Coordinates of C-alpha atoms in Angstrom, one line a residue:
Chain V
X29 CA 156.3 17.4 -59.9
X30 CA 153.0 15.7 -59.9
X31 CA 152.1 18.1 -63.1
X32 CA 154.8 16.6 -65.2
X33 CA 153.5 13.7 -67.4
X34 CA 154.6 10.3 -66.1
X35 CA 155.4 9.8 -70.0
X36 CA 157.7 12.5 -70.1
X37 CA 159.8 11.3 -67.3
X38 CA 159.9 7.7 -68.3
X39 CA 161.0 9.0 -71.8
X40 CA 163.5 11.2 -70.8
X41 CA 165.1 8.5 -68.3
X42 CA 165.1 6.0 -71.6
X43 CA 167.0 8.5 -73.6
X44 CA 169.5 8.7 -71.0
X45 CA 170.2 5.1 -71.4
X46 CA 171.9 5.1 -74.9
X47 CA 174.3 7.9 -73.7
X48 CA 175.3 6.2 -70.9
X49 CA 176.1 2.9 -72.8
X50 CA 178.1 5.2 -75.2
X51 CA 179.9 6.6 -72.1
X52 CA 180.8 3.0 -71.1
X53 CA 182.0 2.0 -74.3
X54 CA 183.9 5.3 -75.0
X55 CA 185.4 4.8 -71.4
X56 CA 186.7 1.4 -72.3
X57 CA 188.0 2.4 -75.8
X58 CA 190.0 5.0 -74.0
X59 CA 191.4 2.7 -71.5
X60 CA 192.3 -0.1 -74.4
X61 CA 194.0 2.9 -76.2
X62 CA 196.2 3.6 -72.9
X63 CA 199.8 3.1 -74.1
X64 CA 201.2 0.8 -71.4
X65 CA 200.4 -2.9 -71.6
X66 CA 199.3 -3.6 -67.9
X67 CA 200.6 -7.0 -67.6
X68 CA 203.9 -6.0 -68.3
X69 CA 203.7 -3.4 -65.9
X70 CA 202.1 -5.8 -63.3
X71 CA 205.2 -8.1 -64.2
X72 CA 208.2 -5.8 -63.7
X73 CA 209.7 -8.0 -60.9
X74 CA 212.9 -9.9 -61.9
X75 CA 211.5 -13.4 -61.7
X76 CA 208.9 -12.7 -64.7
X77 CA 209.7 -14.0 -67.9
X78 CA 207.9 -13.9 -71.0
X79 CA 205.7 -17.0 -70.1
X80 CA 204.9 -15.5 -67.0
X81 CA 203.7 -12.5 -68.7
X82 CA 201.5 -14.4 -71.3
X83 CA 199.9 -16.0 -68.2
X84 CA 199.0 -13.0 -66.6
X85 CA 197.7 -11.4 -69.7
X86 CA 195.6 -14.5 -69.7
X87 CA 194.6 -14.0 -66.4
X88 CA 193.7 -10.3 -66.9
X89 CA 191.7 -11.5 -69.9
X90 CA 193.8 -9.3 -72.7
X91 CA 194.2 -12.2 -74.8
X92 CA 190.5 -12.4 -75.6
X93 CA 188.9 -10.4 -78.7
X94 CA 188.0 -6.6 -77.9
X95 CA 184.4 -7.4 -77.9
X96 CA 185.0 -10.5 -75.5
X97 CA 187.1 -7.9 -73.3
X98 CA 184.2 -5.2 -73.7
X99 CA 181.7 -8.0 -72.5
X100 CA 183.7 -8.8 -69.5
X101 CA 184.0 -5.2 -68.8
X102 CA 180.4 -4.5 -68.6
X103 CA 179.7 -7.6 -66.4
X104 CA 182.0 -6.2 -63.9
X105 CA 180.7 -2.8 -63.9
X106 CA 177.3 -4.1 -63.4
X107 CA 178.5 -6.0 -60.2
X108 CA 180.1 -2.8 -59.1
X109 CA 183.9 -3.7 -60.0
X110 CA 185.9 -1.2 -61.4
X111 CA 189.3 -3.0 -61.0
X112 CA 191.9 -2.6 -58.5
X113 CA 194.4 0.0 -57.9
X114 CA 198.2 -0.5 -58.2
X115 CA 199.2 2.6 -55.9
X116 CA 196.7 1.9 -53.1
X117 CA 196.2 -1.7 -53.4
X118 CA 192.4 -1.4 -52.9
X119 CA 189.6 -2.0 -55.1
X120 CA 189.0 1.0 -57.2
X121 CA 185.3 1.2 -56.3
X122 CA 185.9 1.6 -52.6
X123 CA 188.9 4.0 -53.0
X124 CA 186.2 6.1 -55.0
X125 CA 183.5 5.5 -52.3
X126 CA 185.7 7.0 -49.6
X127 CA 186.7 9.7 -51.3
X128 CA 183.6 11.2 -53.1
X129 CA 182.0 12.9 -50.1
X130 CA 184.8 15.2 -50.0
X131 CA 184.6 16.1 -53.6
X132 CA 180.9 16.5 -53.4
X133 CA 181.1 18.5 -50.0
X134 CA 183.4 20.6 -51.6
X135 CA 181.2 21.0 -55.0
X136 CA 178.0 21.4 -53.4
X137 CA 178.8 24.0 -50.7
X138 CA 180.7 26.0 -53.9
X139 CA 177.7 25.7 -55.9
X140 CA 175.4 26.9 -53.1
X141 CA 177.7 29.7 -52.5
X142 CA 177.5 30.6 -56.2
X143 CA 173.7 30.6 -56.7
X144 CA 173.4 32.4 -53.5
X145 CA 175.3 35.1 -54.9
X146 CA 174.8 35.2 -58.4
X147 CA 170.7 35.1 -58.8
X148 CA 170.1 38.2 -56.5
X149 CA 172.8 39.8 -58.3
X150 CA 171.3 39.0 -61.6
X151 CA 168.0 40.1 -60.7
X152 CA 169.2 43.2 -59.5
X153 CA 171.3 44.0 -62.3
X154 CA 168.4 43.3 -64.6
X155 CA 165.6 45.1 -62.6
X156 CA 168.0 48.3 -63.1
X157 CA 169.8 47.9 -66.5
X158 CA 172.5 50.3 -67.0
X159 CA 173.1 51.2 -63.1
X160 CA 176.4 51.0 -61.6
X161 CA 175.3 47.6 -60.0
X162 CA 174.6 46.3 -63.8
X163 CA 177.9 47.4 -65.1
X164 CA 179.7 45.7 -62.2
X165 CA 177.7 42.3 -62.8
X166 CA 178.9 42.7 -66.3
X167 CA 182.4 42.9 -65.5
X168 CA 182.1 40.0 -63.1
X169 CA 180.6 37.9 -65.8
X170 CA 183.3 38.7 -68.3
X171 CA 186.2 38.7 -66.0
X172 CA 185.0 35.5 -64.5
X173 CA 185.3 33.2 -67.1
X174 CA 189.0 34.3 -67.9
X175 CA 190.0 33.1 -64.2
X176 CA 191.2 29.8 -63.9
X177 CA 190.5 28.0 -60.8
X178 CA 194.2 27.3 -60.1
X179 CA 194.9 30.9 -60.3
X180 CA 192.2 32.1 -58.3
X181 CA 192.9 29.6 -55.5
X182 CA 196.6 30.5 -55.2
X183 CA 195.6 34.5 -55.2
X184 CA 192.9 33.7 -52.3
X185 CA 195.9 31.7 -50.6
X186 CA 198.1 34.5 -50.9
X187 CA 195.2 37.2 -49.6
X188 CA 193.6 35.2 -47.0
X189 CA 196.1 32.9 -45.4
X190 CA 199.6 34.6 -46.1
X191 CA 198.7 38.2 -46.0
X192 CA 195.6 38.5 -43.7
X193 CA 196.1 35.5 -41.5
X194 CA 192.3 34.5 -41.4
X195 CA 192.3 31.3 -43.2
X196 CA 193.5 28.2 -41.8
X197 CA 196.4 26.0 -42.9
X198 CA 195.2 25.5 -46.8
X199 CA 196.3 22.0 -47.3
X200 CA 194.1 20.0 -45.1
X201 CA 190.3 19.3 -44.6
X202 CA 190.2 19.2 -40.6
X203 CA 192.2 20.3 -37.5
X204 CA 194.6 17.3 -36.6
X205 CA 195.0 18.5 -33.1
X206 CA 191.4 18.1 -32.3
X207 CA 189.1 15.0 -31.7
X208 CA 187.4 13.9 -35.1
X209 CA 184.0 12.7 -35.3
X210 CA 182.8 9.0 -36.5
X211 CA 182.5 9.1 -40.3
X212 CA 178.6 9.0 -41.1
X213 CA 178.0 10.8 -44.2
X214 CA 181.4 11.6 -45.0
X215 CA 180.7 15.1 -45.1
X216 CA 182.8 16.4 -42.5
X217 CA 180.5 19.2 -41.8
X218 CA 177.6 17.1 -41.2
X219 CA 179.5 14.4 -39.2
X220 CA 181.0 16.8 -36.8
X221 CA 177.6 18.9 -36.2
X222 CA 175.9 15.0 -35.7
X223 CA 178.5 14.5 -33.2
X224 CA 178.1 17.6 -31.3
X225 CA 182.1 18.4 -31.9
X226 CA 181.6 22.2 -32.9
X227 CA 185.1 22.9 -32.2
X228 CA 186.1 20.7 -35.1
X229 CA 182.8 21.5 -36.9
X230 CA 184.4 25.4 -36.8
X231 CA 187.8 24.0 -38.2
X232 CA 186.2 22.1 -41.0
X233 CA 184.1 25.1 -41.9
X234 CA 186.8 27.3 -42.0
X235 CA 188.9 24.8 -44.2
X236 CA 186.2 24.7 -46.8
X237 CA 186.0 28.4 -47.2
X238 CA 188.9 28.9 -49.8
X239 CA 188.5 25.9 -51.8
X240 CA 184.5 26.4 -52.0
X241 CA 185.1 30.2 -52.7
X242 CA 187.6 29.4 -55.2
X243 CA 185.2 26.9 -57.2
X244 CA 182.3 29.4 -56.7
X245 CA 184.0 32.3 -58.0
X246 CA 184.8 29.9 -61.3
X247 CA 180.8 29.4 -61.4
X248 CA 179.8 32.8 -60.6
X249 CA 180.3 34.1 -64.1
X250 CA 178.0 31.9 -66.2
X251 CA 175.4 31.9 -63.6
X252 CA 175.0 35.8 -63.1
X253 CA 175.1 36.4 -67.0
X254 CA 172.5 33.9 -67.6
X255 CA 170.4 35.1 -64.8
X256 CA 170.7 38.6 -65.8
X257 CA 169.9 37.8 -69.4
X258 CA 166.8 35.7 -68.8
X259 CA 165.6 38.4 -66.4
X260 CA 165.8 41.1 -68.9
X261 CA 164.2 38.7 -71.3
X262 CA 161.3 37.8 -69.3
X263 CA 160.9 41.5 -68.0
X264 CA 160.2 42.9 -71.6
X265 CA 157.3 40.1 -71.8
X266 CA 153.6 41.2 -72.1
X267 CA 152.6 39.6 -69.0
X268 CA 155.0 41.8 -67.0
X269 CA 153.9 45.2 -68.7
X270 CA 150.2 43.6 -67.6
X271 CA 151.2 43.0 -64.3
X272 CA 152.6 46.7 -63.8
X273 CA 149.6 48.3 -65.3
X274 CA 147.6 46.2 -62.9
X275 CA 149.7 48.0 -60.1
X276 CA 151.3 45.1 -58.6
X277 CA 154.5 45.9 -56.6
X278 CA 157.6 45.7 -57.8
X279 CA 158.9 43.1 -55.8
X280 CA 156.2 40.8 -56.3
X281 CA 156.5 41.3 -60.4
X282 CA 160.3 40.8 -60.1
X283 CA 160.3 37.7 -57.8
X284 CA 157.1 36.0 -58.4
X285 CA 156.3 36.4 -61.7
X286 CA 159.7 37.3 -63.8
X287 CA 162.1 34.9 -61.7
X288 CA 159.7 32.0 -62.3
X289 CA 159.7 32.5 -65.7
X290 CA 163.2 32.9 -66.3
X291 CA 164.1 29.9 -64.4
X292 CA 164.4 27.7 -67.3
X293 CA 167.2 28.9 -68.6
X294 CA 169.1 29.6 -65.1
X295 CA 168.2 25.9 -63.9
X296 CA 169.9 24.8 -67.4
X297 CA 172.8 27.0 -66.9
X298 CA 173.1 25.8 -63.2
X299 CA 173.2 22.4 -64.5
X300 CA 175.8 22.9 -67.2
X301 CA 177.8 25.1 -64.4
X302 CA 177.7 22.0 -61.9
X303 CA 179.2 19.7 -64.3
X304 CA 181.9 22.1 -65.4
X305 CA 182.7 22.2 -61.7
X306 CA 182.9 18.6 -61.5
X307 CA 186.1 18.8 -63.9
X308 CA 187.4 21.9 -62.0
X309 CA 187.4 19.9 -59.2
X310 CA 190.5 18.1 -60.2
X311 CA 192.4 21.7 -60.3
X312 CA 191.1 22.8 -57.0
X313 CA 192.0 19.9 -55.1
X314 CA 195.3 19.7 -56.5
X315 CA 195.6 23.6 -55.2
X316 CA 194.2 22.8 -52.1
X317 CA 195.5 19.2 -51.4
X318 CA 192.0 18.3 -50.8
X319 CA 191.3 14.3 -50.7
X320 CA 188.7 13.9 -53.2
X321 CA 188.1 11.7 -56.2
X322 CA 189.8 14.2 -58.4
X323 CA 193.2 14.3 -56.6
X324 CA 193.0 10.5 -56.5
X325 CA 192.6 10.3 -60.3
X326 CA 195.6 12.5 -60.9
X327 CA 197.9 10.9 -58.5
X328 CA 196.9 7.6 -60.1
X329 CA 197.6 9.3 -63.9
X330 CA 200.9 10.4 -62.8
X331 CA 201.8 6.8 -61.4
X332 CA 200.5 5.1 -64.6
X333 CA 197.8 3.4 -62.8
X334 CA 194.9 3.7 -65.0
X335 CA 191.9 1.4 -63.2
X336 CA 191.5 4.7 -60.9
X337 CA 191.5 6.9 -63.8
X338 CA 188.9 5.0 -66.0
X339 CA 186.8 4.5 -62.5
X340 CA 186.8 8.2 -61.9
X341 CA 186.0 9.2 -65.3
X342 CA 183.0 6.7 -65.6
X343 CA 181.9 8.0 -62.1
X344 CA 182.0 11.4 -62.9
X345 CA 180.4 10.9 -66.3
X346 CA 177.6 8.7 -64.5
X347 CA 177.0 11.8 -62.0
X348 CA 176.8 14.3 -64.9
X349 CA 174.3 12.1 -66.9
X350 CA 172.3 11.8 -63.9
X351 CA 172.4 15.7 -63.1
X352 CA 171.3 16.5 -66.6
X353 CA 168.2 14.1 -66.2
X354 CA 167.6 16.1 -62.9
X355 CA 168.1 19.6 -64.6
X356 CA 165.6 18.3 -67.5
X357 CA 163.0 17.2 -64.6
X358 CA 163.3 20.2 -62.8
X359 CA 162.9 22.4 -66.0
X360 CA 159.9 20.5 -66.5
X361 CA 158.3 21.2 -62.9
X362 CA 159.3 24.8 -63.6
X363 CA 157.9 25.2 -66.9
X364 CA 154.8 22.8 -67.8
X365 CA 155.3 24.0 -71.1
X366 CA 158.6 21.8 -71.6
X367 CA 156.8 18.4 -70.4
X368 CA 154.6 18.7 -73.3
X369 CA 156.9 18.7 -76.3
Chain G
X10 CA 185.0 41.2 -102.2
X11 CA 188.1 42.3 -100.0
X12 CA 187.0 45.6 -100.1
X13 CA 183.7 44.5 -98.6
X14 CA 185.5 42.3 -96.0
X15 CA 187.6 45.3 -95.0
X16 CA 184.4 47.5 -94.4
X17 CA 182.5 44.8 -92.6
X18 CA 185.6 44.3 -90.3
X19 CA 185.8 48.3 -90.0
X20 CA 182.1 48.4 -89.0
X21 CA 182.5 45.5 -86.3
X22 CA 185.7 47.0 -84.8
X23 CA 184.2 50.5 -85.1
X24 CA 180.9 49.8 -83.5
X25 CA 182.3 49.0 -80.0
X26 CA 185.5 50.7 -78.6
X27 CA 186.1 47.7 -76.4
X28 CA 186.2 45.3 -79.4
X29 CA 188.9 47.7 -80.9
X30 CA 190.9 47.6 -77.8
X31 CA 190.8 43.9 -77.6
X32 CA 191.7 43.7 -81.4
X33 CA 194.7 45.7 -80.5
X34 CA 195.8 43.5 -77.7
X35 CA 195.4 40.4 -79.6
X36 CA 197.5 41.8 -82.1
X37 CA 200.1 42.6 -79.3
X38 CA 199.8 39.0 -77.9
X39 CA 200.7 37.9 -81.3
X40 CA 203.8 40.2 -81.6
X41 CA 205.0 38.7 -78.4
X42 CA 204.4 35.4 -79.3
X43 CA 206.2 36.0 -82.8
X44 CA 209.3 37.9 -81.0
X45 CA 209.2 36.8 -77.6
X46 CA 212.4 35.1 -77.4
X47 CA 214.1 38.3 -78.8
X48 CA 212.3 40.8 -76.4
X49 CA 213.3 38.5 -73.4
X50 CA 216.0 40.1 -71.4
X51 CA 217.5 36.7 -70.0
X52 CA 217.6 33.1 -71.4
X53 CA 214.6 31.5 -69.9
X54 CA 216.0 28.3 -69.1
X55 CA 219.3 29.7 -67.5
X56 CA 219.3 28.8 -63.4
X57 CA 221.2 31.2 -61.0
X58 CA 220.8 29.4 -57.7
X59 CA 222.2 32.4 -55.9
X60 CA 219.4 34.4 -57.1
X61 CA 216.5 32.3 -56.3
X62 CA 213.1 33.3 -55.2
X63 CA 214.0 37.1 -55.4
X64 CA 211.0 39.3 -55.4
X65 CA 210.1 41.7 -58.4
X66 CA 213.2 44.2 -59.0
X67 CA 214.5 46.5 -61.5
X68 CA 216.9 43.6 -62.8
X69 CA 214.1 40.9 -62.6
X70 CA 210.8 42.7 -63.3
X71 CA 208.6 39.7 -62.2
X72 CA 211.0 38.4 -59.9
X73 CA 212.9 34.9 -60.2
X74 CA 211.7 31.8 -59.5
X75 CA 213.0 28.6 -57.5
X76 CA 216.1 28.0 -59.9
X77 CA 216.9 31.4 -60.2
X78 CA 215.2 31.9 -63.6
X79 CA 214.0 35.1 -64.7
X80 CA 210.1 35.0 -64.7
X81 CA 209.5 37.8 -66.9
X82 CA 211.6 36.2 -69.7
X83 CA 209.7 32.8 -68.9
X84 CA 206.4 34.7 -69.3
X85 CA 207.4 36.3 -72.5
X86 CA 208.9 33.1 -74.0
X87 CA 205.8 30.8 -73.1
X88 CA 203.5 33.5 -74.8
X89 CA 204.5 31.4 -78.3
X90 CA 203.7 27.8 -77.2
X91 CA 200.5 28.8 -75.1
X92 CA 198.9 30.4 -78.1
X93 CA 200.0 27.7 -80.9
X94 CA 198.7 25.0 -78.5
X95 CA 195.5 27.0 -78.2
X96 CA 195.3 28.4 -81.6
X97 CA 196.0 24.9 -83.2
X98 CA 193.5 23.3 -81.2
X99 CA 190.7 25.4 -82.1
X100 CA 191.3 25.5 -85.9
X101 CA 191.4 21.7 -85.8
X102 CA 188.1 21.7 -84.1
X103 CA 186.9 24.5 -86.5
X104 CA 187.9 22.5 -89.6
X105 CA 186.5 18.9 -88.4
X106 CA 183.5 20.6 -86.8
X107 CA 182.7 22.5 -90.2
X108 CA 183.0 19.4 -92.5
X109 CA 181.3 17.0 -90.3
X110 CA 178.6 19.3 -89.2
X111 CA 178.0 20.8 -92.8
X112 CA 177.5 17.3 -94.3
X113 CA 175.6 15.7 -91.7
X114 CA 173.2 19.1 -91.5
X115 CA 172.9 18.7 -95.4
X116 CA 172.4 15.1 -95.9
X117 CA 170.3 14.6 -92.7
X118 CA 168.9 11.1 -91.9
X119 CA 171.0 8.3 -90.7
X120 CA 174.5 9.8 -90.7
X121 CA 172.7 13.1 -88.9
X122 CA 171.3 10.8 -86.1
X123 CA 174.4 8.7 -85.6
X124 CA 176.7 12.0 -85.4
X125 CA 174.3 13.4 -83.1
X126 CA 174.3 10.3 -80.6
X127 CA 178.2 10.4 -80.9
X128 CA 178.1 14.3 -79.8
X129 CA 175.6 13.7 -76.9
X130 CA 177.9 10.8 -75.6
X131 CA 181.1 13.4 -75.8
X132 CA 179.0 16.0 -74.1
X133 CA 178.1 13.6 -71.5
X134 CA 181.8 14.0 -70.1
X135 CA 182.4 16.9 -68.0
X136 CA 185.0 18.2 -70.8
X137 CA 188.1 18.9 -68.6
X138 CA 187.8 15.1 -67.3
X139 CA 187.3 13.7 -70.9
X140 CA 190.4 16.0 -71.9
X141 CA 192.8 14.4 -69.0
X142 CA 191.6 10.8 -70.1
X143 CA 192.2 11.5 -73.7
X144 CA 195.6 12.6 -73.0
X145 CA 196.4 9.8 -70.6
X146 CA 195.0 7.5 -73.6
X147 CA 197.2 9.2 -76.2
X148 CA 200.2 9.7 -74.5
X149 CA 201.6 12.3 -72.2
X150 CA 203.0 15.0 -75.1
X151 CA 201.9 18.3 -76.0
X152 CA 200.7 17.2 -79.4
X153 CA 198.3 15.2 -77.6
X154 CA 197.0 18.5 -75.4
X155 CA 196.3 20.0 -79.0
X156 CA 194.2 16.9 -79.7
X157 CA 192.6 16.5 -76.4
X158 CA 191.4 20.3 -76.6
X159 CA 190.3 20.2 -80.5
X160 CA 188.3 16.8 -79.3
X161 CA 186.5 18.1 -76.4
X162 CA 185.6 21.3 -78.1
X163 CA 184.4 19.2 -81.3
X164 CA 180.5 18.8 -80.2
X165 CA 180.2 22.6 -80.1
X166 CA 181.3 23.0 -83.6
X167 CA 179.9 20.2 -85.0
X168 CA 176.3 21.4 -83.4
X169 CA 176.7 24.7 -84.5
X170 CA 177.8 23.8 -88.2
X171 CA 174.8 21.4 -88.4
X172 CA 172.1 24.0 -87.2
X173 CA 173.3 26.7 -89.4
X174 CA 173.5 24.6 -92.7
X175 CA 170.1 22.7 -91.8
X176 CA 168.5 26.2 -91.2
X177 CA 169.6 27.1 -94.8
X178 CA 169.6 24.1 -97.0
X179 CA 166.3 24.8 -98.7
X180 CA 166.8 28.6 -98.8
X181 CA 166.0 30.2 -102.0
X182 CA 169.6 30.8 -103.1
X183 CA 170.3 27.1 -102.5
X184 CA 167.3 26.3 -104.6
X185 CA 168.4 28.5 -107.3
X186 CA 172.0 26.8 -107.2
X187 CA 170.4 23.4 -107.5
X188 CA 168.2 24.5 -110.5
X189 CA 171.3 26.0 -112.1
X190 CA 172.7 22.4 -111.8
X191 CA 174.9 22.5 -109.0
X192 CA 175.9 19.3 -107.7
X193 CA 175.2 18.4 -103.6
X194 CA 179.2 19.0 -103.1
X195 CA 179.2 22.3 -105.2
X196 CA 176.5 23.7 -103.2
X197 CA 178.0 22.7 -99.9
X198 CA 181.2 24.0 -100.7
X199 CA 180.6 27.1 -102.8
X200 CA 176.8 28.1 -101.7
X201 CA 176.5 27.0 -97.9
X202 CA 179.9 27.1 -96.1
X203 CA 180.7 30.7 -97.2
X204 CA 177.6 31.6 -95.9
X205 CA 178.1 29.9 -92.1
X206 CA 181.8 31.1 -92.1
X207 CA 180.8 34.3 -90.2
X208 CA 179.1 32.2 -87.3
X209 CA 181.7 29.7 -87.3
X210 CA 184.6 32.5 -86.9
X211 CA 182.7 34.1 -84.3
X212 CA 182.7 30.7 -82.3
X213 CA 186.5 30.3 -82.8
X214 CA 187.4 33.7 -81.4
X215 CA 185.1 33.0 -78.4
X216 CA 186.6 29.7 -77.8
X217 CA 190.1 30.6 -77.7
X218 CA 190.3 32.3 -74.3
X219 CA 188.7 28.6 -73.0
X220 CA 191.3 26.7 -75.1
X221 CA 194.1 28.4 -73.6
X222 CA 192.7 27.9 -70.0
X223 CA 191.9 24.1 -70.7
X224 CA 195.6 23.6 -72.2
X225 CA 197.1 25.6 -69.4
X226 CA 194.9 23.5 -66.7
X227 CA 196.2 20.1 -68.4
X228 CA 199.8 21.4 -68.1
X229 CA 199.0 22.4 -64.6
X230 CA 198.4 19.1 -63.3
X231 CA 201.6 17.6 -65.1
X232 CA 200.2 16.6 -68.4
X233 CA 201.7 17.3 -71.6
X234 CA 204.4 20.0 -71.4
X235 CA 207.5 18.7 -69.6
X236 CA 209.1 20.8 -66.7
X237 CA 212.0 22.6 -68.4
X238 CA 209.8 24.4 -71.0
X239 CA 208.2 27.7 -70.2
X240 CA 204.4 27.4 -70.4
X241 CA 202.0 29.3 -68.2
X242 CA 200.3 26.3 -66.7
X243 CA 203.4 24.7 -65.5
X244 CA 204.9 28.0 -64.3
X245 CA 201.9 28.3 -62.1
X246 CA 202.2 24.7 -60.9
X247 CA 205.8 25.1 -60.3
X248 CA 204.7 28.5 -58.2
X249 CA 202.1 27.0 -56.3
X250 CA 204.1 25.6 -53.3
X251 CA 205.5 29.0 -53.0
X252 CA 202.1 30.7 -52.7
X253 CA 201.5 29.9 -49.1
X254 CA 204.9 30.7 -48.1
X255 CA 204.8 34.1 -49.0
X256 CA 206.8 34.0 -52.2
X257 CA 203.4 35.1 -54.8
X258 CA 205.6 36.4 -57.6
X259 CA 206.1 33.0 -58.7
X260 CA 202.7 31.7 -59.6
X261 CA 200.9 35.3 -60.2
X262 CA 202.4 36.6 -63.3
X263 CA 202.3 33.3 -65.3
X264 CA 198.6 33.2 -64.0
X265 CA 198.1 36.9 -65.0
X266 CA 199.5 36.2 -68.1
X267 CA 197.0 33.4 -68.7
X268 CA 193.9 35.5 -67.2
X269 CA 194.9 38.6 -69.4
X270 CA 195.0 36.6 -72.6
X271 CA 191.7 34.6 -72.3
X272 CA 190.0 37.9 -71.2
X273 CA 191.5 39.6 -74.2
X274 CA 190.2 36.7 -76.4
X275 CA 186.8 36.7 -74.9
X276 CA 186.4 40.4 -75.5
X277 CA 187.0 40.1 -79.2
X278 CA 185.0 37.2 -79.5
X279 CA 181.9 38.7 -77.8
X280 CA 182.5 42.3 -79.7
X281 CA 182.7 40.2 -83.0
X282 CA 179.5 37.9 -82.0
X283 CA 177.6 41.3 -81.3
X284 CA 178.7 42.8 -84.7
X285 CA 177.3 39.9 -86.8
X286 CA 174.1 38.7 -84.4
X287 CA 173.0 42.0 -82.7
X288 CA 169.9 39.7 -81.0
X289 CA 172.3 37.8 -78.7
X290 CA 173.7 40.9 -77.5
X291 CA 173.8 40.6 -73.5

């Protein structure tokens, strides 16, 4: 990191601010467009007449002008206020905070799995273009993007839970018959390991395999495709020919010289894939009844409870903007030329 | 003009047999979409609770669902709805993206920067999540699935059209058109737009498979299409509870229809892209 100019880091962070502001405004506009009048929704009790609804509208700030409402909304956001869920009765921020670790655990596990499989596969395929492995990798890349996660998930459940019987019950995060560990991070794998609760740790890991595998399959195709393409591109470069002529070993050329130079497009794709996964989370969480923020937003959406949906969209968009920032900084660290532009 | 187009199509399809196969499959899909209701052996909505959840057999090739409806008939009939949703969404973003991207790419300056910012903001949302929020905001209807899918795709079309126009706007043939007295509108519509069409059409065919999966994903989570209607995403959702109890066919066949359709459009898109731009072959 030390080699990237401080100016680049600052500029890149400042560039993220207008996007973040746009995200807030767009989310606000989306919620203002929502069909149901929240006051009428709250006031569905029999004792509520037109005057009470009007009073409630005033209390919720719905009688003000749109810019005033936006200002109030932004002030609330800065104070960490995301409104209150009608379904759970809790502040949305608290609900999201309680459920975010489950989503992150799933996404991080799936992403790690996908990268661990995709990068070696892509490198090996590029090292031997036209080989059987290369054709296999190209098939994975082409078929993978056509597999929606909600179909892969169901197929995996059928294969590994119903037929083979290897996987545990696909609708829970931990074994209800084993003692649970005190929440520290909210990541059940880490919490049970910290607690030394190894029986539950195994149960938790076992229950993570199918949903994470489903998401990893979804992420595999673009990663493997980009790794292969970037490596193929780099392997034709002059410095690789020079390295070969100098008699460096094949492994050293591939892993040290070529991979390092192919890293920028791969990291960029990885950032994009991670953001796709934040969206696909919703589908995977629905299939596996995973108690994350995606299924929370879905339940709220079905119940016309819009504050949680809004909070969810904002949270995910904010994570996404931060991720993109991280990816750009990583790229600058991997390739000093990026930071100089 | 037409003969040249035919020659070009033959070249594009002949160069790669896989592309030819994909084109034939797309044609078959379009035929099923057109004649699905005639081809279906059963009424896709007729329930028969005495024969519910039957596995695939000679009478019901894909088995029956939880209400005893014939899954094969439902998968066939659903083809039209799924393709119409995806195709209208892709056409909408193609038209709007070409128009906006071409104008700002040609004019540059403030409009270009403003649209660029707006595109950045749209791209700052994970696309599926944005589509969810849009359908929730616009109202839970099929029409709005089309709009949501079109809007989340729009940034890609705007960026592409803008870049392609920008690259060509001071090309020799544009300057000669200008010298010949053509106005800005005429240059854009008659000279520049036809030039970027191949790239945009390829983007459209690459985009189709993704649009199909996106729309099906929205109806899978219960947005847009309502239950009795035959649609692949909602059929997978209805079959999902039975996947854990062994009745795999309820969700699998509509799921396979989705995978095959998306795969076919992707193959065609890849083939067409290779044909017009050999450098991007992977």
